[in-house]
PDB file of C-alpha atoms in Angstrom:
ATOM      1  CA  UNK A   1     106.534 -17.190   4.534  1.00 77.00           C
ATOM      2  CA  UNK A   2     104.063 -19.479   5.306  1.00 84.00           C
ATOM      3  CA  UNK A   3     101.663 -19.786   2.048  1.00 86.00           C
ATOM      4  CA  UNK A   4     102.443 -19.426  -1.544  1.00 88.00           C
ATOM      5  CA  UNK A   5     100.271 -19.401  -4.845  1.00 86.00           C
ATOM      6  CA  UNK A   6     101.199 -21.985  -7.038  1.00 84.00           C
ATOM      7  CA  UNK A   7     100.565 -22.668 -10.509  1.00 86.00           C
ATOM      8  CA  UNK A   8      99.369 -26.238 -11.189  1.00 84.00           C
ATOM      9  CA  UNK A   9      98.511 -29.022 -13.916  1.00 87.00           C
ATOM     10  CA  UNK A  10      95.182 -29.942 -14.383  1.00 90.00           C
ATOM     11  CA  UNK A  11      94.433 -33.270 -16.303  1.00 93.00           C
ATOM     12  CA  UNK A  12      91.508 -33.608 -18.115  1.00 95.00           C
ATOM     13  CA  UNK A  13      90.116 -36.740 -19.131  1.00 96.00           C
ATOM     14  CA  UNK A  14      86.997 -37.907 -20.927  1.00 96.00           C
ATOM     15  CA  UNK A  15      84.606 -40.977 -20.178  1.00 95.00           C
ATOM     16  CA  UNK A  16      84.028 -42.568 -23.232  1.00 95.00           C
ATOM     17  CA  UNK A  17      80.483 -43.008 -24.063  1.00 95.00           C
ATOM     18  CA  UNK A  18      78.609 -43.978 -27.220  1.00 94.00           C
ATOM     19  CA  UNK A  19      77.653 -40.231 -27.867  1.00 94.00           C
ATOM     20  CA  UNK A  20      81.697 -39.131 -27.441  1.00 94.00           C
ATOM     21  CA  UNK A  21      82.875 -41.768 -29.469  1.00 94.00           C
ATOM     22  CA  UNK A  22      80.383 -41.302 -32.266  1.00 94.00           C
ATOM     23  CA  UNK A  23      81.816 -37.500 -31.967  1.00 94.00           C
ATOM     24  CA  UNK A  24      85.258 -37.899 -32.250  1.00 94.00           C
ATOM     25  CA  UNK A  25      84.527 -40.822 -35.122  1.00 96.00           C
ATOM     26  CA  UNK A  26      82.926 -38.215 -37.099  1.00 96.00           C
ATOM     27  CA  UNK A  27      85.552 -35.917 -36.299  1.00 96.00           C
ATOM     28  CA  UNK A  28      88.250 -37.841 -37.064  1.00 96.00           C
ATOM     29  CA  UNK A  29      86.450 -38.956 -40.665  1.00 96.00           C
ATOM     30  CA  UNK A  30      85.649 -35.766 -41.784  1.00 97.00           C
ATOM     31  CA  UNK A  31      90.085 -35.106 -40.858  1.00 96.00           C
ATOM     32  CA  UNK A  32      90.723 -38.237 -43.261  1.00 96.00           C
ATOM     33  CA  UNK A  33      88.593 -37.176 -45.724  1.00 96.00           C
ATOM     34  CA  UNK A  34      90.098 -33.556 -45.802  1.00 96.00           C
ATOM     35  CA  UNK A  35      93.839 -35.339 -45.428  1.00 96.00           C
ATOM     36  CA  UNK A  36      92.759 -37.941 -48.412  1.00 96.00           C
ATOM     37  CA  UNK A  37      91.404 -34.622 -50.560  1.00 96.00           C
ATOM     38  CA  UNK A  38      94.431 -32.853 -50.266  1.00 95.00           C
ATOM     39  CA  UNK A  39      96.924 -36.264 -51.342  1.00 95.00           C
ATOM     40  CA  UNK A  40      94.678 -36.090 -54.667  1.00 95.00           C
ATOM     41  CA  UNK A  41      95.251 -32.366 -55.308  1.00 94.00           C
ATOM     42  CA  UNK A  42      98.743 -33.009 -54.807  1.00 92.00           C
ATOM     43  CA  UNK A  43      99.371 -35.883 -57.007  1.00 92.00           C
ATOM     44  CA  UNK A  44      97.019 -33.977 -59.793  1.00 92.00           C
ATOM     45  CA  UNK A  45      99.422 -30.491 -59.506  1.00 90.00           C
ATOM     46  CA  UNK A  46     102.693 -33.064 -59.603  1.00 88.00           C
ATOM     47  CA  UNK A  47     101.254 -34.597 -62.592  1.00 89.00           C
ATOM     48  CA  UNK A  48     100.084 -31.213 -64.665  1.00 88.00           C
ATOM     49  CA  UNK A  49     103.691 -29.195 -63.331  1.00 85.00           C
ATOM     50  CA  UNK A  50     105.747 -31.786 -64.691  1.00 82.00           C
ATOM     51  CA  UNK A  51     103.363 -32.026 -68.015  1.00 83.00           C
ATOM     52  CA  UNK A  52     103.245 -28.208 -68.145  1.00 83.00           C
ATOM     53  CA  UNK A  53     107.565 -28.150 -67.195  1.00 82.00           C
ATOM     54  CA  UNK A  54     108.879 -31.048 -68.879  1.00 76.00           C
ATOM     55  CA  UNK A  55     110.866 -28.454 -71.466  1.00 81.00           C
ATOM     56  CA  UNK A  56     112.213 -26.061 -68.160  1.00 81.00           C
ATOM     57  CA  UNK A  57     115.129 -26.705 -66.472  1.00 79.00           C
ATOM     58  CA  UNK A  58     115.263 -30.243 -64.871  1.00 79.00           C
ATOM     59  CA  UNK A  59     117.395 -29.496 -62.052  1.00 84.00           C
ATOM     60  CA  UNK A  60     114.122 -26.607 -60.994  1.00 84.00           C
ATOM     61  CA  UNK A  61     111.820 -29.044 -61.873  1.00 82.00           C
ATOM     62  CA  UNK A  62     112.961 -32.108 -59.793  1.00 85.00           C
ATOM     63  CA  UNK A  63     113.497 -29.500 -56.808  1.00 87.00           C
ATOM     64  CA  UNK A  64     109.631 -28.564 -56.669  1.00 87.00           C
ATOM     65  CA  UNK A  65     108.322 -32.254 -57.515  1.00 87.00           C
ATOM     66  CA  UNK A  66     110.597 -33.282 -54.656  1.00 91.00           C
ATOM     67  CA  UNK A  67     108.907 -30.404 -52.641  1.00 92.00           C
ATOM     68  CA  UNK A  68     105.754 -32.013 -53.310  1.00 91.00           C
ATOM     69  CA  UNK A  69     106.950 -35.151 -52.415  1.00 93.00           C
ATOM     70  CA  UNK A  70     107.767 -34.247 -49.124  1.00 93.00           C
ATOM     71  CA  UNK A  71     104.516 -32.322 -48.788  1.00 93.00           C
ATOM     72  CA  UNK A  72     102.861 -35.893 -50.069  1.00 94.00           C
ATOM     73  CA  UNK A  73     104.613 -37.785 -47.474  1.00 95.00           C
ATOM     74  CA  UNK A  74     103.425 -35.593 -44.560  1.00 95.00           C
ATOM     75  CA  UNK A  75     100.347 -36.194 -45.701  1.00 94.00           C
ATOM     76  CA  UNK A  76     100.471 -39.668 -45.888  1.00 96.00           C
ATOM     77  CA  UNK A  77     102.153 -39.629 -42.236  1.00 97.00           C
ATOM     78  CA  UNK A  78      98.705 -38.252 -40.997  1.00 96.00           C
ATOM     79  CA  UNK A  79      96.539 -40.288 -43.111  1.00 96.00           C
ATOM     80  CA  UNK A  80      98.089 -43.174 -41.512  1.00 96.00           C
ATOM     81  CA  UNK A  81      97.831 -41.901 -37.899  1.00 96.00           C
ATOM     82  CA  UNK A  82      94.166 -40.927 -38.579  1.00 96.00           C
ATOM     83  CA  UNK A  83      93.196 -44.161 -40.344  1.00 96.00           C
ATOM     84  CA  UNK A  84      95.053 -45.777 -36.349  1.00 96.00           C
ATOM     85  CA  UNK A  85      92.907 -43.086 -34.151  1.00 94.00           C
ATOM     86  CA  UNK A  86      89.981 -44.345 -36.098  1.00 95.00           C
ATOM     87  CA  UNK A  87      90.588 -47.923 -35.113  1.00 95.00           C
ATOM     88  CA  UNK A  88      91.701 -47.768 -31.764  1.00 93.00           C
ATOM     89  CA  UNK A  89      88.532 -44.933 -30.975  1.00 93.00           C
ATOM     90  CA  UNK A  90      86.130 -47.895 -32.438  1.00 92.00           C
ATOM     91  CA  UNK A  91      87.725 -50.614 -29.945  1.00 92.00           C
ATOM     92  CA  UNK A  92      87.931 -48.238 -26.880  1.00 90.00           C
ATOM     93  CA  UNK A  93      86.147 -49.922 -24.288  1.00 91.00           C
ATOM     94  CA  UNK A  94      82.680 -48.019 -23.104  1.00 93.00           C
ATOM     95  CA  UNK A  95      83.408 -45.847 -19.157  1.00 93.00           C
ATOM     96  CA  UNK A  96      87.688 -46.035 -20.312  1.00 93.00           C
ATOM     97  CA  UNK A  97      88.873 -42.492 -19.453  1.00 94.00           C
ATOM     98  CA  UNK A  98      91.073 -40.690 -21.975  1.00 93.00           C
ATOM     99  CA  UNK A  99      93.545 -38.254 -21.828  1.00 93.00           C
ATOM    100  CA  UNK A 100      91.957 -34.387 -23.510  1.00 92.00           C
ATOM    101  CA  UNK A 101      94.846 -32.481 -22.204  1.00 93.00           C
ATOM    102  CA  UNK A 102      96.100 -30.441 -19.733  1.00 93.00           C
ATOM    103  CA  UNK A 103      95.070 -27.275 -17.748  1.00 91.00           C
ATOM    104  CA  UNK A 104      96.491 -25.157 -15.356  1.00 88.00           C
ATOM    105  CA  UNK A 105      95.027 -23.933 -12.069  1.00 85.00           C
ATOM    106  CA  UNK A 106      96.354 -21.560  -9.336  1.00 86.00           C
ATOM    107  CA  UNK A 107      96.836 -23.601  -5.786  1.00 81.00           C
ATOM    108  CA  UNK A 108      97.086 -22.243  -2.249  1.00 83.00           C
ATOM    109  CA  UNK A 109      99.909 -24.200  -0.286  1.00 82.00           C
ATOM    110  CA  UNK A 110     100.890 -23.725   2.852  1.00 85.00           C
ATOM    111  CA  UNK A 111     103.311 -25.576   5.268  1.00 86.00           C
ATOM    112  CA  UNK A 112     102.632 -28.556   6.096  1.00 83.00           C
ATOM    113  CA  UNK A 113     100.769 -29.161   2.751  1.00 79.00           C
ATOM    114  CA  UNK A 114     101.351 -32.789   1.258  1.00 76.00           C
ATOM    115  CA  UNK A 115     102.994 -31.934  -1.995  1.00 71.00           C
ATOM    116  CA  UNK A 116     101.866 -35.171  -4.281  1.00 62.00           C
ATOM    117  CA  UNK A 117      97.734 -34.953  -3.311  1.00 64.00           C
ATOM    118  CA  UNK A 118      98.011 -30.912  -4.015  1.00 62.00           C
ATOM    119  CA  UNK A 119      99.801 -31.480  -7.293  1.00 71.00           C
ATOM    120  CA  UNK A 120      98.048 -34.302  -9.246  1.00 77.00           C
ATOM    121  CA  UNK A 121      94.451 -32.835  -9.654  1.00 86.00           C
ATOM    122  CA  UNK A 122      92.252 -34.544 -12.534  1.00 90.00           C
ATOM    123  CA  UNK A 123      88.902 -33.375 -13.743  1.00 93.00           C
ATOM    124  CA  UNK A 124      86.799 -36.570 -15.523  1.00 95.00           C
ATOM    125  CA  UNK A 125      84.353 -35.312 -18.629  1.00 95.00           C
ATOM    126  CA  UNK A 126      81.484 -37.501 -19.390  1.00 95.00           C
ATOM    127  CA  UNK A 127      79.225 -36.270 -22.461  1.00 92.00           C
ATOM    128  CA  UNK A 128      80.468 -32.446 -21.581  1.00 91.00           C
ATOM    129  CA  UNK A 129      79.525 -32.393 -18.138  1.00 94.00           C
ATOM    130  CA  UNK A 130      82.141 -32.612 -14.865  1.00 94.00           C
ATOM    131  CA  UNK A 131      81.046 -35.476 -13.012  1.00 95.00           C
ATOM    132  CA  UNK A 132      84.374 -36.052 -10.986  1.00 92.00           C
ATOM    133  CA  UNK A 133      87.233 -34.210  -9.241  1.00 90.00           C
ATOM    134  CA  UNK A 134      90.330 -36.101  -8.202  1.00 87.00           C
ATOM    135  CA  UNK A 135      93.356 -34.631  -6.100  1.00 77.00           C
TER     136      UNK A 135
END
């Protein structure tokens, strides 16, 4: 055999420019205010189940408040990583290239092929339009 088709990684990474990062800011505030909306509805449910429960069974009772605990502190877990995103996309220097993610393309190799320059292929975004190509 003297050529296979491979399957390969593609990186893809973004140029940050004042339009991205005014994109993904807005993006990522309209997440924490969706993430901060939700906290509130929880803490209002805890607070009417256990006025509306207080007579049940406590055992039941603690079981779903804890439930909603744990839902609260998921919550919180993302508020906090949003509320980091935020600040690190506002100190991102302008022209830094990001990491998007990953996509896969199909690759022609044949014998003699150097292995790493066929297999780490990048793609660079600036403001939604390819402007590089790395192998």
């Amino acid at each position: 055999m003297e050529n296979i088709s491979l399957q390969c990684p593609v990186t893809i990474k973004v140029k940050v420019t004042e339009k991205f990062r005014n994109k993904m800011l807005e993006k990522m505030n309209k997440e924490l205010e969706e993430v901060n909306l939700k906290l509130s509805k929880i803490d209002i449910q805890r607070k009417k189940f256990i006025e509306e429960h207080e007579q049940d069974n406590p055992q039941q009772v603690a079981a779903i408040v804890q439930r909603m605990e744990v839902d609260k502190a998921k919550g919180l877990k993302v508020r906090d990583k949003l509320t980091q995103d935020i600040a690190d996309m506002k100190h991102l220097g302008l022209g830094a290239e990001i990491i998007q993610g990953t996509m896969h393309h199909i690759l022609n190799v044949k014998v003699g092929d150097k292995m790493p320059e066929v297999m780490n292929s990048e793609i660079v975004i600036e403001d939604g339009k390819i402007i590089e190509i790395r192998n």
